């Protein structure tokens, strides 16, 4: 083949995955967007959650598709079999976990991010500047110095793990990255309260220290870490030849939303030479509220903070975040120079610090965009007011529980989580059934937890759409199903949820 023929062959258009008919694709895309906006706008007409039939579940058990399927047909399956059976946290009645409700603004931003398809591992492009701006806003929010660093991750579980790794590197020095833990690493000990999230123990495990390296300290009457017990445990471990290096305080515990005395923990850690980390998965963003921020005094002294914008920040999943006071220590923990990641002074490869220097991921999505859109569109004050309102709703739920002789409050209400139950013989079993009944009714979606050996109904009020009427509806449902269950009756549950209109 001649050179001219080869060039002609190379210039012929090859097959791509772009549509043959852009107008048809545009129309389908508009239909999808309109339907999802209608879904959110009409969420009050839907059940919070409903179970899948075996036939529906069977739709997701098939061989890998080899032949193409028309986009409209794929979307029809999504609409018919996925939408009616989502988690439900978009719904105002979802209280089953500390899940944000998301916003349409965030949904649109996610669409834009997918269109750009940017990899935020590094290089010189505007999406990374967006992330850097959100990092700086977060630094300002928590009063951290200009040298602080931050990074978007999947969620607080990952952010807590990364904070453990930064603290481990600070304790053991650079050699740990090449030589492993060695004997000094095997003597490291970390501490948190018995009320802390289980991801802390998992982080110690993944970091190679083992979950036994975590000392779980008792809590006081307010469910906060007991400082005197912490002091005793650390003194005993040091006397035993161990090396305490990290204390993890909670800003909003998973069960009841308790906040450790952060100022006291900060002072203790400073005096003992320990890394002070705050697990602020949802509670840290109370800093946006002038009313609630005083509850977090001391968080500004932390060495690192983990939080989720997808909780109280109402950013669509996922948008976790790690903030580290000493950016250099953060970089020393994760930066790994490589020839294919060489930094240049010009071109796309320009830029001295890339996000991949601050975490384990080189491939990173544009999580920052939906957070940037949310913070800019609504503003910090409106988000702070929404956070304060969810706490006010929790206090109203607390008052309703206290006013009902058939109900029992099981823990103090610190922020936005209310733990209570229906009084009955065999209360654990009855309340477990009540929660399942409420789920299947579609009225609301609380969860359960265990406090002092007693099963509790746990209502976490996080969704910005939740209103006073939803709180009253939950209490009425607990009373109704509780009475039926206590009488030995099985409630009849029947719900209908139409798919999105096509």
XYZ file of N, CA and C in Angstrom, residues 276-446:
513
model
N -4.556 14.785 67.072
C -5.963 15.002 67.414
C -6.789 15.038 66.125
N -7.554 13.973 65.920
C -8.406 13.871 64.725
C -9.870 13.927 65.139
N -10.695 14.586 64.322
C -12.128 14.678 64.582
C -12.884 13.961 63.477
N -13.688 12.973 63.870
C -14.629 12.338 62.948
C -15.900 13.182 62.997
N -16.037 14.044 62.000
C -17.182 14.955 61.951
C -18.089 14.638 60.792
N -18.305 13.353 60.530
C -19.015 12.885 59.339
C -20.180 13.784 58.962
N -21.077 14.030 59.916
C -22.156 14.970 59.614
C -22.100 16.196 60.524
N -21.711 16.001 61.792
C -21.785 17.077 62.766
C -20.843 18.231 62.515
N -19.731 17.981 61.824
C -18.759 19.062 61.607
C -19.368 20.227 60.843
N -20.310 19.939 59.938
C -20.897 21.014 59.143
C -21.867 21.874 59.939
N -22.097 21.534 61.215
C -22.841 22.446 62.085
C -22.100 23.774 62.226
N -20.837 23.812 61.829
C -20.073 25.067 61.822
C -20.715 26.112 60.909
N -21.537 25.679 59.966
C -22.222 26.624 59.074
C -23.327 27.387 59.793
N -23.761 26.897 60.943
C -24.843 27.506 61.698
C -24.293 28.303 62.880
N -24.592 29.595 62.926
C -24.138 30.412 64.060
C -24.719 29.908 65.365
N -25.906 29.300 65.296
C -26.551 28.771 66.491
C -25.858 27.527 67.025
N -25.384 26.677 66.123
C -24.827 25.386 66.519
C -23.308 25.377 66.622
N -22.630 26.287 65.937
C -21.164 26.275 65.900
C -20.522 26.255 67.291
N -21.094 26.942 68.303
C -20.466 26.897 69.640
C -20.363 25.491 70.222
N -21.213 24.567 69.770
C -21.122 23.186 70.248
C -19.825 22.518 69.800
N -19.173 23.100 68.773
C -17.976 22.494 68.189
C -16.693 23.220 68.588
N -16.759 24.036 69.611
C -15.550 24.744 70.055
C -14.437 23.738 70.326
N -13.293 23.994 69.748
C -12.150 23.095 69.871
C -11.837 22.382 68.574
N -12.816 22.314 67.661
C -12.560 21.617 66.393
C -11.501 22.344 65.581
N -11.400 23.661 65.785
C -10.402 24.446 65.057
C -8.979 24.089 65.473
N -8.811 23.358 66.564
C -7.479 22.950 67.033
C -7.089 21.555 66.556
N -7.987 20.898 65.822
C -7.712 19.529 65.372
C -6.534 19.492 64.404
N -5.845 18.355 64.393
C -4.811 18.135 63.382
C -5.427 17.704 62.062
N -6.601 17.087 62.128
C -7.298 16.670 60.905
C -8.780 16.508 61.218
N -9.604 16.688 60.183
C -11.051 16.564 60.312
C -11.570 15.778 59.116
N -12.435 14.817 59.367
C -13.117 14.078 58.304
C -14.592 14.470 58.322
N -15.177 14.663 57.150
C -16.584 15.052 57.078
C -17.165 14.656 55.733
N -18.497 14.731 55.659
C -19.209 14.414 54.421
C -20.075 15.594 54.000
N -19.838 16.106 52.818
C -20.743 17.119 52.266
C -22.063 16.489 51.830
N -22.068 15.160 51.628
C -23.306 14.519 51.181
C -24.273 14.229 52.325
N -23.950 14.656 53.518
C -24.888 14.520 54.629
C -25.556 15.873 54.851
N -25.175 16.604 55.884
C -25.824 17.886 56.156
C -25.576 18.919 55.058
N -24.583 18.725 54.235
C -24.332 19.648 53.131
C -25.281 19.450 51.963
N -26.051 18.349 51.964
C -27.079 18.056 50.954
C -26.516 17.891 49.538
N -25.223 17.643 49.431
C -24.610 17.365 48.126
C -24.939 15.925 47.754
N -25.278 15.636 46.492
C -25.551 14.243 46.113
C -24.344 13.340 46.393
N -24.631 12.088 46.707
C -23.562 11.120 46.975
C -22.675 10.958 45.746
N -21.336 10.739 45.959
C -20.669 10.853 47.235
C -19.747 12.053 47.237
N -19.518 12.615 48.443
C -18.669 13.798 48.561
C -18.090 13.861 49.971
N -17.211 12.898 50.285
C -16.498 12.929 51.556
C -15.305 13.856 51.459
N -14.725 14.199 52.614
C -13.662 15.205 52.611
C -12.722 14.997 53.793
N -11.437 15.176 53.548
C -10.424 15.162 54.604
C -9.702 16.503 54.604
N -9.609 17.124 55.770
C -8.878 18.376 55.950
C -7.742 18.118 56.930
N -6.516 18.531 56.565
C -5.337 18.298 57.404
C -4.651 19.636 57.682
N -4.397 19.895 58.950
C -3.799 21.176 59.334
C -2.426 21.388 58.702
N -1.575 20.378 58.755
C -0.213 20.480 58.231
C -0.181 19.834 56.856
N -0.283 20.653 55.815
C -0.331 20.129 54.451
C 0.905 19.358 54.057
N 2.047 19.726 54.629
C 3.287 19.028 54.281
C 3.264 17.595 54.810
N 2.782 17.413 56.026
C 2.669 16.054 56.560
C 1.683 15.224 55.725
N 0.642 15.858 55.259
C -0.327 15.183 54.401
C 0.352 14.693 53.125
N 1.114 15.591 52.484
C 1.815 15.225 51.252
C 2.849 14.129 51.497
N 3.576 14.216 52.596
C 4.609 13.220 52.894
C 4.027 11.813 53.049
N 2.757 11.742 53.385
C 2.123 10.446 53.606
C 1.753 9.749 52.304
N 1.443 10.518 51.259
C 0.880 9.910 50.050
C 1.648 10.181 48.755
N 2.432 11.244 48.681
C 3.089 11.587 47.418
C 4.027 10.471 46.977
N 3.948 10.093 45.709
C 4.805 9.036 45.145
C 5.247 9.456 43.754
N 6.396 10.113 43.633
C 6.875 10.565 42.332
C 7.014 9.409 41.350
N 6.639 9.659 40.109
C 6.771 8.662 39.036
C 7.022 9.398 37.729
N 7.751 8.745 36.834
C 8.115 9.387 35.566
C 6.886 9.831 34.790
N 5.831 9.026 34.808
C 4.634 9.359 34.036
C 3.777 10.417 34.727
N 4.202 10.834 35.946
C 3.503 11.909 36.651
C 4.411 13.127 36.814
N 5.382 13.240 35.943
C 6.354 14.336 36.016
C 5.643 15.690 35.922
N 6.048 16.631 36.764
C 5.476 17.972 36.758
C 6.319 18.876 35.855
N 5.645 19.627 35.036
C 6.322 20.529 34.116
C 5.981 21.977 34.472
N 6.682 22.903 33.839
C 6.409 24.321 34.075
C 5.398 24.872 33.083
N 5.144 24.139 31.995
C 4.200 24.585 30.966
C 3.341 23.411 30.524
N 2.232 23.724 29.884
C 1.395 22.686 29.316
C 0.474 22.029 30.341
N -0.213 20.980 29.891
C -1.186 20.295 30.722
C -0.555 19.666 31.967
N 0.718 19.322 31.896
C 1.391 18.674 33.027
C 1.962 19.672 34.024
N 1.583 20.937 33.913
C 2.106 21.942 34.832
C 1.418 21.812 36.192
N 2.009 22.443 37.185
C 1.419 22.432 38.526
C 2.290 21.650 39.483
N 2.585 22.252 40.634
C 3.516 21.621 41.568
C 2.847 20.567 42.428
N 1.611 20.825 42.865
C 0.923 19.861 43.724
C -0.323 19.363 43.039
N -0.414 18.073 42.878
C -1.598 17.453 42.294
C -2.368 16.728 43.397
N -3.675 16.619 43.269
C -4.441 15.910 44.295
C -3.968 14.487 44.559
N -3.400 13.827 43.564
C -2.919 12.460 43.791
C -1.764 12.420 44.788
N -1.175 13.597 45.095
C -0.128 13.663 46.115
C -0.697 13.587 47.531
N -2.017 13.698 47.647
C -2.650 13.808 48.960
C -3.520 12.609 49.316
N -3.518 11.589 48.472
C -4.346 10.420 48.745
C -3.943 9.254 47.876
N -4.604 8.120 48.007
C -4.209 6.924 47.271
C -4.679 6.878 45.820
N -5.634 7.749 45.448
C -6.246 7.658 44.119
C -5.553 8.539 43.099
N -5.253 7.957 41.948
C -4.822 8.740 40.795
C -6.021 9.070 39.918
N -6.943 8.132 39.797
C -8.191 8.378 39.075
C -9.218 8.904 40.072
N -9.644 10.132 39.853
C -10.562 10.792 40.789
C -11.637 11.544 40.020
N -12.890 11.350 40.410
C -13.986 12.057 39.765
C -14.081 13.505 40.235
N -14.975 14.241 39.585
C -15.126 15.678 39.835
C -16.168 15.903 40.939
N -15.939 15.329 42.132
C -16.866 15.505 43.250
C -16.990 16.959 43.666
N -15.922 17.709 43.458
C -15.908 19.093 43.924
C -16.959 19.945 43.227
N -17.329 19.618 41.986
C -18.219 20.496 41.233
C -19.599 20.592 41.883
N -20.192 19.452 42.279
C -21.528 19.502 42.885
C -21.479 20.194 44.245
N -20.335 20.096 44.926
C -20.183 20.807 46.196
C -20.039 22.300 45.952
N -19.265 22.656 44.962
C -19.059 24.066 44.571
C -20.383 24.698 44.156
N -21.156 23.978 43.323
C -22.468 24.471 42.900
C -23.382 24.657 44.109
N -23.376 23.699 45.034
C -24.250 23.768 46.201
C -23.891 24.956 47.085
N -22.599 25.117 47.391
C -22.171 26.207 48.256
C -22.413 27.565 47.612
N -22.183 27.666 46.305
C -22.372 28.950 45.630
C -23.853 29.260 45.425
N -24.650 28.268 45.067
C -26.055 28.509 44.757
C -26.863 28.849 46.002
N -26.648 28.103 47.085
C -27.446 28.317 48.289
C -26.766 29.236 49.297
N -25.442 29.195 49.361
C -24.707 29.988 50.330
C -24.646 29.312 51.684
N -23.583 29.581 52.402
C -23.364 28.940 53.685
C -24.432 29.265 54.717
N -24.972 30.487 54.676
C -25.962 30.868 55.683
C -27.252 30.063 55.530
N -27.704 29.878 54.293
C -28.931 29.102 54.067
C -28.724 27.649 54.464
N -27.555 27.089 54.145
C -27.275 25.712 54.546
C -27.210 25.603 56.069
N -26.614 26.595 56.714
C -26.554 26.588 58.170
C -27.928 26.674 58.801
N -28.812 27.485 58.206
C -30.181 27.593 58.726
C -30.926 26.273 58.566
N -30.697 25.579 57.446
C -31.324 24.280 57.223
C -30.834 23.266 58.255
N -29.552 23.299 58.568
C -28.985 22.395 59.577
C -29.606 22.678 60.942
N -29.701 23.956 61.295
C -30.315 24.313 62.576
C -31.779 23.887 62.617
N -32.474 23.994 61.489
C -33.884 23.594 61.442
C -34.050 22.096 61.685
N -33.132 21.277 61.158
C -33.248 19.836 61.381
C -33.073 19.506 62.860
N -32.252 20.283 63.555
C -32.092 20.087 64.997
C -33.341 20.544 65.741
N -33.972 21.622 65.264
C -35.221 22.082 65.876
C -36.314 21.031 65.700
N -36.364 20.392 64.540
C -37.338 19.326 64.312
C -37.087 18.150 65.257
N -35.822 17.853 65.505
C -35.496 16.770 66.439
C -36.004 17.102 67.842
N -35.886 18.360 68.241
C -36.397 18.754 69.558
C -37.925 18.645 69.600
N -38.578 18.925 68.476
C -40.034 18.766 68.426
C -40.414 17.295 68.534
N -39.656 16.434 67.868
C -39.920 15.001 67.988
C -39.697 14.556 69.428
N -38.645 15.045 70.048
C -38.382 14.717 71.452
C -39.574 15.110 72.323
N -40.128 16.301 72.078
C -41.271 16.762 72.874
C -42.488 15.876 72.658
N -42.714 15.441 71.416
C -43.847 14.558 71.138
C -43.680 13.219 71.851
N -42.462 12.707 71.863
C -42.193 11.439 72.544
C -42.433 11.578 74.040
N -41.919 12.656 74.619
C -42.062 12.863 76.056
C -43.518 13.081 76.467
N -44.319 13.578 75.527
C -45.729 13.838 75.824
C -46.600 12.594 75.719
N -46.057 11.508 75.158
C -46.819 10.279 74.946
C -46.419 9.222 75.975
N -47.368 8.817 76.808
C -47.049 7.827 77.839
C -46.678 6.473 77.245
N -47.099 6.204 75.999
C -46.798 4.918 75.358
C -45.391 4.884 74.767
N -44.738 6.035 74.744
C -43.400 6.129 74.153
C -42.369 6.432 75.228
N -41.123 6.074 74.930
C -40.028 6.237 75.883
C -38.807 6.802 75.172
N -38.265 7.907 75.670
C -37.039 8.494 75.127
C -35.849 7.750 75.722
N -34.926 7.293 74.871
C -33.821 6.463 75.339
C -32.478 7.176 75.425
N -32.385 8.414 74.909
C -31.108 9.130 74.952
C -31.367 10.624 74.825
N -30.485 11.438 75.360
C -30.643 12.888 75.187
C -30.513 13.266 73.715
N -31.226 14.306 73.326
C -31.168 14.777 71.939
C -30.116 15.883 71.861
N -29.002 15.585 71.190
C -27.890 16.534 71.100
C -27.984 17.419 69.868
N -28.239 16.804 68.729
C -28.320 17.545 67.473
C -29.625 17.187 66.763
N -29.557 16.218 65.888
C -30.701 15.914 65.017
C -31.143 14.457 65.091
N -30.663 13.705 66.069
C -30.981 12.279 66.171
C -31.801 12.042 67.440
N -32.928 11.360 67.270
C -33.818 11.058 68.388
C -33.951 9.544 68.502
N -33.635 9.001 69.670
C -33.743 7.567 69.919
C -34.845 7.331 70.953
N -35.841 6.577 70.558
C -36.988 6.331 71.432
C -37.576 4.969 71.093
N -38.637 4.587 71.799
C -39.302 3.341 71.447
C -40.695 3.272 72.052
N -41.444 2.316 71.562
C -42.793 2.050 72.064
C -42.671 1.163 73.300
N -43.356 1.549 74.366
C -43.319 0.756 75.603
C -44.170 -0.497 75.422
N -43.598 -1.647 75.699
C -44.342 -2.904 75.549
C -43.582 -4.026 76.230
N -44.293 -5.105 76.523
C -43.611 -6.330 76.912
C -42.835 -6.810 75.697
N -41.647 -7.368 75.925
C -40.776 -7.770 74.812
C -40.586 -6.592 73.845
N -40.206 -5.448 74.430
C -40.126 -4.202 73.661
C -39.145 -4.275 72.496
N -38.049 -5.018 72.652
C -37.089 -5.109 71.552
C -37.731 -5.722 70.313
N -38.429 -6.818 70.507
C -39.074 -7.488 69.377
C -40.178 -6.622 68.785
N -40.996 -6.030 69.635
C -42.112 -5.201 69.169
C -41.595 -4.014 68.358
N -40.570 -3.342 68.854
C -40.066 -2.156 68.162
C -39.351 -2.510 66.865
N -38.724 -3.681 66.840
C -38.119 -4.133 65.590
C -39.198 -4.320 64.526
N -40.324 -4.895 64.924
C -41.435 -5.089 63.993
C -42.066 -3.756 63.597
N -42.169 -2.845 64.547
C -42.733 -1.528 64.245
C -41.944 -0.835 63.143
N -40.612 -0.873 63.253
C -39.768 -0.207 62.252
C -39.955 -0.851 60.879
N -39.987 -2.173 60.831
C -40.215 -2.850 59.545
C -41.595 -2.510 58.997
N -42.606 -2.433 59.861
C -43.953 -2.066 59.420
C -43.967 -0.668 58.811
N -43.287 0.251 59.469
C -43.246 1.630 58.958
C -42.535 1.679 57.617
N -41.441 0.936 57.483
C -40.741 0.877 56.193
C -41.681 0.394 55.103
N -42.357 -0.704 55.351
C -43.181 -1.327 54.322
C -44.456 -0.535 54.043
N -44.851 0.311 54.996
C -46.010 1.171 54.757
C -45.670 2.324 53.831
N -44.378 2.660 53.729
C -43.956 3.789 52.907
C -44.114 5.130 53.580
N -44.547 5.149 54.850
C -44.789 6.406 55.560
C -43.484 7.105 55.907
N -42.541 6.352 56.432
C -41.257 6.904 56.875
C -40.226 5.783 56.867
N -38.976 6.151 57.141
C -37.918 5.138 57.166
C -36.934 5.453 58.284
N -37.324 5.191 59.541
C -36.348 5.274 60.629
C -35.470 4.030 60.632
